Coordinates of C-alpha atoms and ligand atoms in Angstrom, one line a residue:
X17 CA 54.7 -67.5 93.3
X18 CA 54.4 -65.5 96.5
X19 CA 51.4 -63.2 96.9
X20 CA 52.8 -59.9 98.2
X21 CA 49.4 -58.2 98.4
X22 CA 49.7 -54.5 98.5
X23 CA 49.0 -53.2 102.0
X24 CA 46.6 -50.4 100.9
X25 CA 42.9 -51.1 100.6
X26 CA 42.4 -51.8 97.0
X27 CA 40.1 -52.9 94.3
X28 CA 41.2 -56.0 92.4
X29 CA 40.4 -55.8 88.7
X30 CA 40.9 -59.0 86.9
X31 CA 39.9 -57.7 83.5
X32 CA 43.1 -56.6 81.8
X33 CA 45.1 -58.9 79.6
X34 CA 48.6 -58.8 78.4
X35 CA 49.5 -59.2 74.7
X36 CA 52.9 -60.7 75.1
X37 CA 53.9 -60.5 71.4
X38 CA 52.8 -56.9 71.1
X39 CA 54.1 -56.0 74.5
X40 CA 50.9 -54.3 75.5
X41 CA 48.7 -54.4 78.5
X42 CA 45.2 -53.6 77.5
X43 CA 42.8 -52.2 80.1
X44 CA 39.2 -52.2 79.1
X45 CA 37.5 -48.8 78.8
X46 CA 34.9 -49.3 81.5
X47 CA 37.8 -49.7 83.9
X48 CA 39.4 -46.5 82.7
X49 CA 36.1 -44.7 83.3
X50 CA 36.4 -45.6 87.0
X51 CA 39.5 -43.4 87.2
X52 CA 38.5 -40.6 84.9
X53 CA 39.3 -37.7 87.2
X54 CA 41.8 -39.2 89.5
X55 CA 45.4 -40.4 89.3
X56 CA 45.9 -44.0 90.2
X57 CA 48.6 -46.4 90.5
X58 CA 48.3 -49.8 88.9
X59 CA 50.1 -52.8 90.1
X60 CA 50.6 -56.1 88.2
X61 CA 49.4 -58.5 90.8
X62 CA 49.5 -61.7 88.9
X63 CA 50.7 -62.7 85.4
X64 CA 49.5 -66.0 84.3
X65 CA 51.2 -67.2 81.1
X66 CA 49.1 -69.0 78.5
X67 CA 50.5 -70.7 75.4
X68 CA 51.2 -68.1 72.8
X69 CA 49.6 -68.4 69.4
X70 CA 50.5 -65.3 67.4
X71 CA 48.6 -65.8 64.1
X72 CA 45.4 -67.1 65.7
X73 CA 45.0 -65.3 69.0
X74 CA 46.3 -61.8 69.8
X75 CA 46.1 -62.5 73.5
X76 CA 49.0 -63.8 75.5
X77 CA 48.3 -63.9 79.2
X78 CA 45.8 -62.8 81.8
X79 CA 46.8 -60.1 84.3
X80 CA 45.3 -59.1 87.5
X81 CA 45.6 -55.4 88.3
X82 CA 45.1 -53.8 91.6
X83 CA 44.0 -50.3 92.1
X84 CA 44.5 -48.6 95.4
X85 CA 41.3 -46.9 96.7
X86 CA 43.1 -43.8 97.6
X87 CA 44.1 -41.6 94.8
X88 CA 47.2 -39.4 94.8
X89 CA 49.0 -37.3 92.3
X90 CA 52.2 -39.3 93.2
X91 CA 50.6 -42.2 91.3
X92 CA 51.0 -42.4 87.6
X93 CA 48.1 -41.8 85.2
X94 CA 46.2 -44.9 84.1
X95 CA 46.7 -44.2 80.5
X96 CA 48.7 -41.6 78.7
X97 CA 46.9 -41.8 75.3
X98 CA 43.5 -42.8 76.7
X99 CA 43.4 -45.9 74.5
X100 CA 43.4 -48.3 77.3
X101 CA 46.9 -49.7 76.7
X102 CA 50.3 -49.7 78.2
X103 CA 53.3 -50.5 76.2
X104 CA 55.1 -53.3 77.9
X105 CA 58.5 -54.9 77.2
X106 CA 58.3 -58.5 76.1
X107 CA 60.9 -59.5 78.7
X108 CA 58.5 -58.6 81.5
X109 CA 57.3 -61.3 83.8
X110 CA 55.8 -61.4 87.2
X111 CA 59.2 -62.3 88.6
X112 CA 60.7 -59.1 87.1
X113 CA 58.0 -57.0 88.5
X114 CA 58.4 -58.4 92.0
X115 CA 62.1 -59.1 92.1
X116 CA 62.9 -55.7 93.5
X117 CA 60.8 -56.6 96.6
X118 CA 58.5 -53.6 96.0
X119 CA 55.4 -53.2 94.0
X120 CA 56.2 -51.7 90.6
X121 CA 54.3 -48.8 89.3
X122 CA 53.2 -50.1 86.0
X123 CA 53.3 -46.9 84.1
X124 CA 56.7 -45.9 85.2
X125 CA 57.9 -49.4 84.5
X126 CA 56.4 -49.2 81.1
X127 CA 57.8 -45.8 80.3
X128 CA 61.2 -46.9 81.3
X129 CA 61.2 -50.0 79.2
X130 CA 58.8 -49.1 76.3
X131 CA 61.7 -48.1 74.0
X132 CA 62.9 -51.7 73.7
X133 CA 60.8 -53.9 71.4
X134 CA 61.4 -57.5 70.7
X135 CA 59.6 -59.4 67.9
X136 CA 59.6 -63.1 67.1
X137 CA 58.3 -63.9 63.6
X138 CA 57.8 -67.3 62.0
X139 CA 58.7 -67.2 58.3
X140 CA 58.2 -70.0 55.8
X141 CA 60.6 -70.7 52.9
X142 CA 58.8 -72.8 50.3
X143 CA 59.2 -73.7 46.7
X144 CA 60.1 -76.7 44.4
X145 CA 63.0 -79.1 44.9
X146 CA 66.4 -77.7 44.3
X147 CA 65.1 -74.1 43.9
X148 CA 67.7 -72.9 46.4
X149 CA 65.7 -72.4 49.6
X150 CA 68.3 -73.9 51.9
X151 CA 71.1 -72.0 50.1
X152 CA 69.3 -68.7 50.5
X153 CA 68.8 -69.4 54.2
X154 CA 72.5 -70.4 54.6
X155 CA 73.6 -67.3 52.8
X156 CA 71.3 -65.0 54.8
X157 CA 71.9 -66.5 58.3
X158 CA 75.4 -68.1 58.1
X159 CA 76.9 -66.1 55.2
X160 CA 78.1 -69.0 53.1
X161 CA 77.3 -70.9 50.0
X162 CA 78.1 -74.4 48.7
X163 CA 77.4 -76.0 45.3
X164 CA 76.8 -79.3 47.0
X165 CA 73.1 -80.2 46.9
X166 CA 71.6 -82.2 49.7
X167 CA 67.8 -82.3 49.6
X168 CA 66.1 -81.2 52.8
X169 CA 64.0 -83.8 54.5
X170 CA 60.8 -82.5 56.1
X171 CA 61.8 -79.2 57.6
X172 CA 64.9 -77.4 58.8
X173 CA 65.1 -74.4 61.0
X174 CA 67.3 -71.3 61.3
X175 CA 67.2 -68.2 63.4
X176 CA 68.2 -64.8 62.1
X177 CA 68.4 -61.9 64.6
X178 CA 68.0 -58.5 63.2
X179 CA 68.8 -55.2 65.0
X180 CA 66.1 -53.6 63.0
X181 CA 66.6 -50.2 64.6
X182 CA 68.0 -49.0 67.9
X183 CA 64.7 -49.7 69.6
X184 CA 63.7 -52.9 67.8
X185 CA 65.1 -56.4 67.9
X186 CA 63.6 -58.9 65.4
X187 CA 64.1 -62.6 65.5
X188 CA 63.1 -64.4 62.4
X189 CA 62.4 -68.1 62.8
X190 CA 63.0 -69.5 59.3
X191 CA 61.2 -72.7 58.4
X192 CA 63.0 -74.3 55.5
X193 CA 60.4 -76.7 54.1
X194 CA 61.6 -79.4 51.7
X195 CA 60.4 -79.0 48.1
X196 CA 59.0 -82.6 48.2
X197 CA 56.6 -81.6 50.9
X198 CA 54.2 -80.2 48.4
X199 CA 53.2 -83.7 47.7
X200 CA 52.9 -84.7 51.3
X201 CA 50.3 -83.7 53.8
X202 CA 52.3 -81.9 56.4
X203 CA 52.3 -78.4 55.0
X204 CA 49.2 -77.4 57.1
X205 CA 51.2 -78.3 60.2
X206 CA 54.3 -76.5 59.1
X207 CA 52.5 -73.3 58.0
X208 CA 50.7 -72.9 61.3
X209 CA 51.2 -69.5 62.9
X210 CA 53.5 -68.2 60.2
X211 CA 53.4 -64.5 59.7
X212 CA 55.3 -64.3 56.4
X213 CA 56.7 -66.4 53.6
X214 CA 59.1 -66.6 50.8
X215 CA 58.3 -68.7 47.7
X216 CA 61.4 -69.6 45.8
X217 CA 61.8 -70.7 42.2
X218 CA 64.8 -71.5 40.0
X219 CA 65.2 -69.1 37.1
X220 CA 67.0 -71.8 35.1
X221 CA 64.0 -74.2 35.3
X222 CA 60.7 -72.9 34.1
X223 CA 58.7 -75.7 35.7
X224 CA 59.7 -74.4 39.1
X225 CA 58.1 -71.1 38.2
X226 CA 54.9 -73.0 37.1
X227 CA 54.7 -74.4 40.6
X228 CA 54.8 -71.0 42.3
X229 CA 51.0 -70.5 41.9
X230 CA 50.4 -74.0 43.4
X231 CA 52.6 -73.1 46.4
X232 CA 50.9 -69.8 46.8
X233 CA 47.4 -71.2 46.8
X234 CA 48.5 -74.0 49.2
X235 CA 49.9 -71.3 51.5
X236 CA 46.8 -69.0 51.4
X237 CA 44.4 -71.8 52.0
X238 CA 46.2 -73.1 55.0
X239 CA 47.4 -70.0 56.9
X240 CA 46.0 -66.6 57.5
X241 CA 46.6 -63.6 59.7
X242 CA 44.3 -63.2 62.7
X243 CA 42.0 -60.9 60.7
X244 CA 41.7 -63.6 58.0
X245 CA 43.9 -61.9 55.4
X246 CA 46.7 -63.8 53.6
X247 CA 50.2 -63.6 55.2
X248 CA 52.6 -61.4 53.3
X249 CA 54.6 -63.4 50.8
X250 CA 57.7 -62.4 48.7
X251 CA 58.6 -64.2 45.5
X252 CA 62.3 -65.0 45.0
X253 CA 63.6 -65.7 41.5
X254 CA 66.7 -67.5 42.5
X255 CA 70.0 -68.4 40.7
X256 CA 69.9 -65.1 38.8
X257 CA 73.6 -65.6 38.3
X258 CA 72.6 -68.2 35.6
X259 CA 70.9 -67.8 32.2
X260 CA 67.1 -67.4 32.8
X261 CA 64.2 -69.2 31.3
X262 CA 60.6 -67.9 30.8
X263 CA 58.6 -65.0 32.2
X264 CA 61.4 -63.9 34.4
X265 CA 63.0 -62.3 31.4
X266 CA 60.1 -59.8 31.2
X267 CA 60.1 -57.7 34.4
X268 CA 56.9 -55.9 33.4
X269 CA 55.1 -59.2 33.1
X270 CA 56.6 -60.3 36.4
X271 CA 55.1 -57.2 38.1
X272 CA 51.7 -58.1 36.7
X273 CA 52.0 -61.7 37.8
X274 CA 52.9 -60.6 41.3
X275 CA 49.9 -58.3 41.5
X276 CA 47.5 -60.9 40.2
X277 CA 48.8 -63.5 42.7
X278 CA 49.0 -61.1 45.7
X279 CA 52.7 -61.2 46.3
X280 CA 54.1 -58.4 48.5
X281 CA 57.1 -58.0 46.2
X282 CA 59.5 -60.1 44.0
X283 CA 63.3 -60.1 43.8
X284 CA 65.9 -61.8 41.6
X285 CA 68.2 -63.4 44.0
X286 CA 71.4 -65.4 44.0
X287 CA 72.5 -67.3 47.0
X288 CA 75.8 -68.0 45.2
X289 CA 76.7 -64.3 44.6
X290 CA 74.7 -62.9 47.5
X291 CA 72.3 -60.8 45.4
X292 CA 69.2 -59.2 46.9
X293 CA 68.7 -61.6 49.8
X294 CA 69.0 -59.0 52.5
X295 CA 66.8 -56.7 50.5
X296 CA 64.1 -59.3 50.0
X297 CA 64.1 -60.1 53.7
X298 CA 63.9 -56.4 54.5
X299 CA 60.8 -56.0 52.3
X300 CA 59.1 -59.0 54.0
X301 CA 59.8 -57.8 57.5
X302 CA 58.7 -54.3 56.7
X303 CA 55.3 -55.7 55.6
X304 CA 55.1 -57.9 58.6
X305 CA 55.7 -55.0 60.9
X306 CA 53.1 -53.0 59.1
X307 CA 50.5 -55.8 59.6
X308 CA 51.5 -56.1 63.2
X309 CA 50.9 -52.5 63.9
X310 CA 47.5 -52.6 62.1
X311 CA 46.3 -55.8 63.8
X312 CA 47.5 -54.5 67.1
X313 CA 45.4 -51.3 66.7
X314 CA 42.4 -53.3 65.6
X315 CA 42.6 -55.8 68.4
X316 CA 42.8 -52.9 70.9
X317 CA 39.7 -51.4 69.4
X318 CA 38.0 -54.8 69.4
X319 CA 38.9 -55.4 73.0
X320 CA 37.1 -52.2 73.9
X321 CA 34.0 -53.3 72.0
X322 CA 34.2 -56.8 73.4
X323 CA 34.4 -55.6 77.0
X324 CA 31.5 -53.2 76.7
X325 CA 29.2 -55.7 74.9
X326 CA 30.2 -58.4 77.3
X327 CA 29.3 -56.2 80.2
X328 CA 26.0 -55.2 78.6
X329 CA 25.0 -58.9 78.0
X330 CA 25.9 -59.8 81.5
X331 CA 23.8 -57.0 82.9
X332 CA 20.9 -57.9 80.6
X333 CA 21.1 -61.5 81.9
X334 CA 21.3 -60.3 85.4
X335 CA 24.7 -62.0 85.8
X336 CA 27.7 -60.1 87.0
X337 CA 31.3 -61.2 86.9
X338 CA 32.5 -62.2 90.3
X339 CA 36.1 -61.2 89.8
Ligands
LIG429 P1 65.1 -79.0 48.6 O1 65.7 -79.0 50.0 O2 65.3 -80.3 47.9 O3 63.7 -78.5 48.6 O4 66.0 -77.9 47.7 P2 66.4 -76.4 48.1 O5 65.4 -75.5 47.5 O6 66.7 -76.3 49.5 O7 67.7 -76.2 47.2 P3 69.2 -76.0 47.7 O8 69.4 -74.8 48.4 O9 69.7 -77.3 48.4 O10 70.0 -75.8 46.3 C1 69.9 -76.8 45.2 C2 71.1 -76.6 44.4 O11 71.1 -75.3 43.8 C3 72.5 -76.7 45.1 O12 73.4 -77.4 44.4 C4 72.9 -75.2 45.3 O13 74.3 -75.1 45.3 C5 72.3 -74.6 44.0 N1 72.0 -73.2 44.2 C6 71.3 -72.7 45.1 N2 71.2 -71.3 45.0 C7 71.9 -71.0 43.9 C8 72.3 -69.8 43.3 O14 71.8 -68.7 43.6 N3 73.0 -69.9 42.1 C9 73.5 -71.1 41.7 N4 74.3 -71.0 40.6 N5 73.2 -72.2 42.3 C10 72.5 -72.2 43.4
LIG430 MG1 66.7 -77.6 51.1

């Protein structure tokens, strides 16, 4: 990558980071203090991608920002809300920023593009053999159904793209995990970095409902959100086009069961008759988006705390960062 260094005298600040998933550039508070009463222009000088791990680490890539020494009202303000963040489109990369051949004013770039949000979420679909996981995914993604049963081996994948609203595109990466995997030892690997799940049971076979609690505890013990809380999980009582067996016949008891077992919601579904599948997905995505917003706000706060305490420790130890 070429290094088109800005010609002005400048201070290089290597302290920001970009949260690719959340499309934010976070600028630590002590840096903002430097520019309290002045208007500065920020340039993205270098974007170094790091492997992205959504559930574990909120950070995506390091950025280097350059701050011209001269201030001018022609330059954008460092932060509009004063929270140390810039909204940044996911599609942004160093190449995008430099392609035009001129340095891009981060703030105006951000404001031009901040309307478009793009999310990628990993969603698990788990439950006993033959409960209808693959059929639900096929109905949801490919809009078809077949009576023919072919057991999934290991895991299958499907991608569903949702135009959530005019400013938000959501890609759901659906992991269709074979029912027989509950007896294997791969679920920890499959669950990694998921941000939501469906547990599916078959309303015509009560034993598939009895397994739900086992699937749920397997899930909760092996994957958590970055703040340690369980990932949102929606329970699907599938094949509701057929006569039902067990607790599913009592919706009040089902509500209680879901509360006790921390399900986000439950739905009677039919992959065959296309009942409630879109609705269930909507409920799960709504919860995931809610979590995303909350965790995002938290991590911005934490970043501030982290930066300050880090600086204090460094000062205490007489060590200063050389960046
Ligand atoms: P594994 O891959 O073995 O874990 O099973 P699965 O959960 O993916 O089940 P699958 O979707 O393959 O469905 C099993 C059988 O149930 C198939 O014969 C489907 O046609 C049937 N089935 C799935 N959903 C429904 C439904 O909503 N209603 C009815 N009547 N049959 C369904
Ligand atoms: Mg299957």
